Amino acid sequence: MCGITAVAGPGDEDVVDVLLGGLRNLEYRGYDSAGVATPGDGGVSVVKREGGIDDLASALDAAAVAGSVGVGHTRWSTHGAPTDANAHPHTDCDDRVAVVHNGIIENYSTLREELLARGHSFTSDTDTEVVPHLVAERLAAGASAAEAFRDTVARLDGRYAVAMVVDGEDAVYAARDGSPLVVGVGDDRRFVASDVPSFLEHTADVVFLEDGDVVRVTADDHVVTDADGRRADRDVNTVDWQPEDAERDGFDHYMLKEIHEQPAAVERAVNGRITAAGGVDLDGFPPGSFGDVDDVQIVACGTSYHAALYARQLLAERGVPTQVFSAGEYATTPAPVGDDTLVVGVTQSGETADTLASLQAAADRGARTLAVTNVVGSTAARTCDDALFIRAGPEIGVAATKTFSSQVATLTLLAERLAEDVTGSVPEERAAVLRALERLPSDLQDVLDRAAVEPLAAQFRDRDGHFFIGRGVAYPVALEGALKFKEITYEHAEGFAAGELKHGPLALVTPDTPVFAVFSGRHDDKTLNNVEEVASRGAPVVGVASEESTDVVDAVDEFLPIPDTHPVAAGVLANVQLQLVSYHVADLLGRSIDKPRNLAKSVTVE
């Protein structure tokens, strides 16, 4: 949530258009206002607006702002309503300092009261505004910009990322503590941003900052120091993403593009990890890597939580004791762990605040930690004992699609490795599971090539509610299908374990409540019984199952086929059909599909 972008360019270059481009590339993170600031010799120029980037661009045209250094921000409101005044950047009383900020400053009330008592005045309701005023005080006391920034950051409590420009300085100052920041290293300019796509069209060479880092960025250099002011060496990495990965490539929405990218994403997740002899070869995890593990705990949020439930099902079937926790709950009430407990954090961004807090709580209590994430260099990848990457590439749409498929594929391979190491034997189903994973990219493409959900979407676009049910691995798919539907259509949707319908939810079933029943090829007879329960009450039923499932075809009103495969892969295929249903219903309703209201891509506050 929120997006920071900043650039330091050559002295004769105007970077405002680069800042706007960076902000557009961060729109997927979710926002309700935007702004930019550029320093000069007579003060800092700030233009900011409630609304979208286009509103900001129009205001910038009218203001004729220019500069070779600048910061920009897309705000997702926490303190104060989405207004022009509350939009970032924020300045001090004399407009010498401009600051943008992600996260929450927990002690801002105390700091604000101190500043008010010393004669400062405020123009917003935000926690951020205390920062430029604190910096200005230190500048007035004779400190350099670097000293003033470092002293100010040291006074902040909470989780944050901050970037600053000061009049008369051709530099950007930035710091992070719990919220992501990355430096982009170009040929003649440097960038600071919340995420790589902000500047990917300019450079793929990046430096991931760590908690406590402070950086000074100029056009031709960057200097990173740690929390104590000592020079910190941070490696320059080249991300394996291409600029076109962050473009729509002719699709109407990023979400639709990313749904169609799933065959390639899963291919990357699986590639090189299945040996010719039918074994599992995970990067850095040879056989025996988890031989000292007795039990597994998985922590995650949202879509990643559903992928975690999928993995728990596989591990349970293979005899590995496994629990799944919502990271927001685990962070405040951790489960008992021991030296033989493996805690796996599943997080697309590697920056999800609740998941990071859960992993830290587990590590503090002696557990081994493993991050399953999409982002090399993310906080989760750096701070956990180990990391396993899903290789999905950048995902711009707020509603996760290809990352779910890649997480499930990667977690399936991890489950196979864990099962062998923990139980001391190769799972009986391994050969069949690995064959299904190898076929999964082509099976996904088959679903996409033959999908025809538009008529069904038109049929179910205006209903009282939408239920999604399943058993085994189909249960987390039902949860994910319901989540995707509510995220982008804004219509009521709920997912249930199929057997739970008769324990309460059945009271809500009417002829105006379509039920999407997911079949994996395992326990289908029981799910068919639940289909009969809702059908007898007049509910229309949509079945998602193997095209060879004649019993399902006969029992449902509408049928969405998937290729016949192993149950482990069937859930991923069924999920694609449900993604397409959600997408087309949302499109018919005119929803903001890539940027659904109130939601953010990377949730970096608890």
Coordinates of N, CA and C in Angstrom, one line a residue, residues 41-150:
D41 N 16.5 26.3 -5.3 CA 17.3 27.2 -4.4 C 16.4 28.1 -3.6
G42 N 15.2 28.2 -3.9 CA 14.3 29.1 -3.1 C 13.2 28.4 -2.5
G43 N 13.3 27.1 -2.3 CA 12.2 26.3 -1.7 C 11.9 25.0 -2.5
V44 N 11.0 24.3 -2.0 CA 10.6 23.0 -2.6 C 9.2 23.3 -3.3
S45 N 9.1 22.9 -4.5 CA 7.8 23.0 -5.2 C 7.0 21.7 -5.1
V46 N 5.8 21.8 -4.6 CA 4.9 20.6 -4.3 C 3.6 20.7 -5.1
V47 N 3.2 19.7 -5.8 CA 1.9 19.6 -6.4 C 1.3 18.2 -6.0
K48 N 0.1 18.3 -5.5 CA -0.5 17.0 -5.0 C -2.0 17.1 -5.1
R49 N -2.7 16.0 -5.4 CA -4.1 16.0 -5.7 C -4.7 14.7 -5.1
E50 N -5.9 14.9 -4.6 CA -6.8 13.7 -4.3 C -7.2 13.2 -5.7
G51 N -7.3 11.8 -5.8 CA -7.8 11.2 -7.0 C -6.6 10.5 -7.7
G52 N -6.7 10.4 -9.0 CA -5.8 9.5 -9.8 C -4.6 10.3 -10.3
I53 N -3.7 9.6 -11.0 CA -2.5 10.2 -11.5 C -2.8 11.2 -12.6
D54 N -3.9 10.9 -13.4 CA -4.2 11.9 -14.4 C -4.6 13.2 -13.8
D55 N -5.2 13.2 -12.6 CA -5.6 14.5 -12.0 C -4.3 15.2 -11.6
L56 N -3.3 14.5 -11.1 CA -2.0 15.1 -10.7 C -1.3 15.6 -12.0
A57 N -1.3 14.8 -13.0 CA -0.6 15.3 -14.3 C -1.2 16.6 -14.8
S58 N -2.5 16.7 -14.7 CA -3.2 18.0 -15.2 C -2.7 19.1 -14.3
A59 N -2.7 18.9 -13.0 CA -2.2 20.0 -12.1 C -0.8 20.3 -12.3
L60 N 0.1 19.4 -12.6 CA 1.5 19.6 -12.9 C 1.6 20.4 -14.2
D61 N 0.8 20.1 -15.2 CA 0.9 20.9 -16.5 C 0.6 22.4 -16.2
A62 N -0.4 22.6 -15.3 CA -0.8 24.0 -15.0 C 0.3 24.7 -14.1
A63 N 1.0 23.9 -13.3 CA 1.9 24.5 -12.4 C 3.3 24.7 -13.0
A64 N 3.6 24.0 -14.1 CA 4.9 24.1 -14.8 C 6.0 23.8 -13.8
V65 N 5.9 22.7 -13.0 CA 7.0 22.3 -12.1 C 8.1 21.6 -12.8
A66 N 9.3 21.8 -12.5 CA 10.5 21.2 -13.1 C 11.6 21.0 -12.1
G67 N 12.5 20.1 -12.4 CA 13.7 19.9 -11.5 C 14.4 18.6 -11.9
S68 N 15.7 18.5 -11.5 CA 16.5 17.4 -11.8 C 16.4 16.3 -10.7
V69 N 15.8 16.6 -9.6 CA 15.7 15.7 -8.5 C 14.3 15.8 -8.0
G70 N 13.7 14.7 -7.6 CA 12.3 14.8 -7.1 C 11.8 13.5 -6.4
V71 N 10.7 13.7 -5.7 CA 10.1 12.5 -5.0 C 8.6 12.6 -5.4
G72 N 8.0 11.4 -5.5 CA 6.6 11.3 -5.8 C 6.0 10.2 -4.9
H73 N 4.6 10.2 -4.8 CA 4.0 9.4 -3.9 C 2.5 9.1 -4.3
T74 N 2.1 7.9 -4.1 CA 0.7 7.5 -4.2 C 0.3 7.1 -2.8
R75 N -0.8 7.7 -2.3 CA -1.2 7.6 -0.9 C -2.4 6.6 -0.8
W76 N -2.3 5.7 0.2 CA -3.5 4.9 0.6 C -3.8 5.3 2.1
S77 N -4.9 6.0 2.3 CA -5.1 6.7 3.5 C -5.1 5.8 4.8
T78 N -4.4 6.3 5.8 CA -4.5 5.7 7.1 C -4.8 6.8 8.1
H79 N -4.0 7.9 8.2 CA -4.3 9.0 9.1 C -4.8 10.2 8.2
G80 N -6.1 10.4 8.3 CA -6.7 11.5 7.6 C -7.4 11.1 6.3
A81 N -8.5 11.7 5.9 CA -9.2 11.4 4.7 C -8.4 11.6 3.5
P82 N -8.8 11.0 2.3 CA -8.1 11.3 1.1 C -8.5 12.7 0.6
T83 N -7.6 13.7 0.8 CA -7.9 15.1 0.4 C -6.6 15.6 -0.2
D84 N -6.7 16.8 -0.9 CA -5.5 17.4 -1.4 C -4.5 17.7 -0.2
A85 N -5.0 18.2 0.9 CA -4.2 18.6 2.0 C -3.4 17.4 2.6
N86 N -4.1 16.2 2.7 CA -3.5 15.0 3.3 C -2.6 14.3 2.3
A87 N -2.7 14.6 1.0 CA -1.8 13.9 0.1 C -0.4 14.2 0.3
H88 N 0.5 13.3 0.0 CA 2.0 13.6 0.1 C 2.5 14.2 -1.3
P89 N 3.6 14.9 -1.2 CA 4.5 15.1 -0.2 C 4.0 16.2 0.8
H90 N 4.7 16.1 2.0 CA 4.4 17.1 3.1 C 5.6 18.0 3.3
T91 N 5.5 19.2 3.7 CA 6.6 20.1 3.9 C 6.6 20.7 5.3
D92 N 7.7 21.4 5.6 CA 7.8 22.2 6.8 C 7.1 23.5 6.7
C93 N 7.2 24.3 7.7 CA 6.6 25.7 7.7 C 7.1 26.6 6.5
D94 N 8.4 26.4 6.2 CA 9.0 27.3 5.2 C 9.2 26.7 3.8
D95 N 8.6 25.5 3.6 CA 8.7 24.8 2.4 C 10.2 24.5 1.9
R96 N 11.0 24.3 2.9 CA 12.4 23.9 2.6 C 12.6 22.4 2.4
V97 N 11.7 21.6 3.1 CA 11.9 20.2 3.1 C 10.6 19.5 2.6
A98 N 10.7 18.5 1.8 CA 9.5 17.8 1.4 C 9.7 16.3 1.6
V99 N 8.7 15.6 2.2 CA 8.8 14.2 2.6 C 7.6 13.4 2.1
V100 N 7.9 12.2 1.6 CA 6.9 11.2 1.4 C 7.1 10.0 2.3
H101 N 6.1 9.3 2.6 CA 6.2 8.3 3.6 C 5.2 7.2 3.4
N102 N 5.6 5.9 3.6 CA 4.7 4.8 3.7 C 4.8 4.2 5.1
G103 N 3.7 3.6 5.5 CA 3.7 3.0 6.9 C 3.0 3.9 7.9
I104 N 3.3 3.7 9.2 CA 2.7 4.4 10.3 C 3.7 4.8 11.3
I105 N 3.7 6.1 11.6 CA 4.6 6.6 12.7 C 3.8 6.6 14.0
E106 N 4.1 5.6 14.8 CA 3.2 5.4 16.0 C 3.3 6.5 17.1
N107 N 4.4 7.2 17.1 CA 4.5 8.2 18.1 C 4.3 9.6 17.6
Y108 N 3.6 9.7 16.5 CA 3.4 11.0 15.8 C 2.7 12.0 16.7
S109 N 1.7 11.5 17.5 CA 0.9 12.4 18.3 C 1.8 13.2 19.3
T110 N 2.7 12.4 19.9 CA 3.7 13.0 20.9 C 4.6 14.0 20.2
L111 N 5.1 13.6 19.0 CA 6.0 14.5 18.2 C 5.2 15.8 17.8
R112 N 4.0 15.6 17.4 CA 3.2 16.7 16.9 C 3.0 17.7 18.0
E113 N 2.7 17.2 19.2 CA 2.4 18.1 20.3 C 3.7 18.9 20.7
E114 N 4.8 18.3 20.6 CA 6.1 18.9 20.9 C 6.3 20.0 19.9
L115 N 6.1 19.7 18.6 CA 6.3 20.7 17.6 C 5.4 21.9 17.6
L116 N 4.1 21.6 17.9 CA 3.1 22.7 18.1 C 3.5 23.6 19.2
A117 N 4.0 23.0 20.3 CA 4.5 23.8 21.5 C 5.6 24.7 21.1
R118 N 6.4 24.3 20.1 CA 7.6 25.1 19.7 C 7.2 26.1 18.6
G119 N 5.9 26.2 18.2 CA 5.5 27.2 17.3 C 5.3 26.7 15.8
H120 N 5.4 25.4 15.6 CA 5.2 24.9 14.3 C 3.7 24.9 14.0
S121 N 3.3 25.0 12.7 CA 1.9 24.9 12.3 C 1.7 23.7 11.3
F122 N 0.6 23.1 11.3 CA 0.4 21.9 10.5 C -0.8 22.1 9.6
T123 N -0.8 21.5 8.4 CA -1.8 21.7 7.4 C -2.6 20.5 7.0
S124 N -2.2 19.3 7.7 CA -2.8 18.1 7.4 C -3.2 17.3 8.6
D125 N -3.9 16.2 8.4 CA -4.2 15.3 9.5 C -3.3 14.1 9.6
T126 N -2.2 14.1 8.8 CA -1.4 12.9 8.7 C -0.4 12.8 9.8
D127 N 0.1 11.5 10.0 CA 1.2 11.3 10.8 C 2.5 11.7 10.2
T128 N 2.6 11.8 8.8 CA 3.8 12.0 8.1 C 4.3 13.5 8.3
E129 N 3.4 14.4 8.5 CA 3.8 15.8 8.5 C 4.8 16.2 9.6
V130 N 4.9 15.4 10.6 CA 5.9 15.7 11.7 C 7.3 15.6 11.2
V131 N 7.5 14.7 10.1 CA 8.9 14.5 9.7 C 9.6 15.7 9.1
P132 N 9.0 16.4 8.1 CA 9.7 17.6 7.6 C 9.9 18.7 8.6
H133 N 9.0 18.8 9.6 CA 9.2 19.8 10.6 C 10.3 19.4 11.5
L134 N 10.5 18.2 11.9 CA 11.6 17.7 12.7 C 12.9 18.0 11.9
V135 N 12.9 17.6 10.6 CA 14.1 17.9 9.8 C 14.5 19.4 9.8
A136 N 13.5 20.2 9.6 CA 13.7 21.6 9.5 C 14.3 22.2 10.8
E137 N 13.9 21.7 11.9 CA 14.4 22.1 13.2 C 15.9 21.8 13.3
R138 N 16.3 20.6 12.8 CA 17.7 20.3 12.9 C 18.5 21.1 11.9
L139 N 18.0 21.4 10.7 CA 18.6 22.2 9.7 C 18.9 23.6 10.3
A140 N 17.9 24.1 11.0 CA 18.0 25.5 11.6 C 19.0 25.5 12.7
A141 N 19.3 24.3 13.3 CA 20.3 24.3 14.3 C 21.7 24.1 13.8
G142 N 21.8 24.0 12.4 CA 23.1 23.9 11.8 C 23.5 22.5 11.3
A143 N 22.6 21.6 11.4 CA 22.9 20.2 11.0 C 22.9 20.2 9.4
S144 N 23.7 19.3 8.9 CA 23.6 19.1 7.4 C 22.3 18.3 7.1
A145 N 21.9 18.3 5.8 CA 20.7 17.6 5.5 C 20.8 16.1 5.9
A146 N 22.0 15.5 5.7 CA 22.1 14.1 6.0 C 22.0 13.9 7.5
E147 N 22.6 14.8 8.3 CA 22.5 14.7 9.8 C 21.1 14.9 10.3
A148 N 20.4 15.9 9.7 CA 19.1 16.2 10.1 C 18.1 15.1 9.8
F149 N 18.3 14.5 8.6 CA 17.5 13.3 8.3 C 17.7 12.1 9.2
R150 N 18.9 11.8 9.4 CA 19.2 10.7 10.3 C 18.7 10.9 11.7

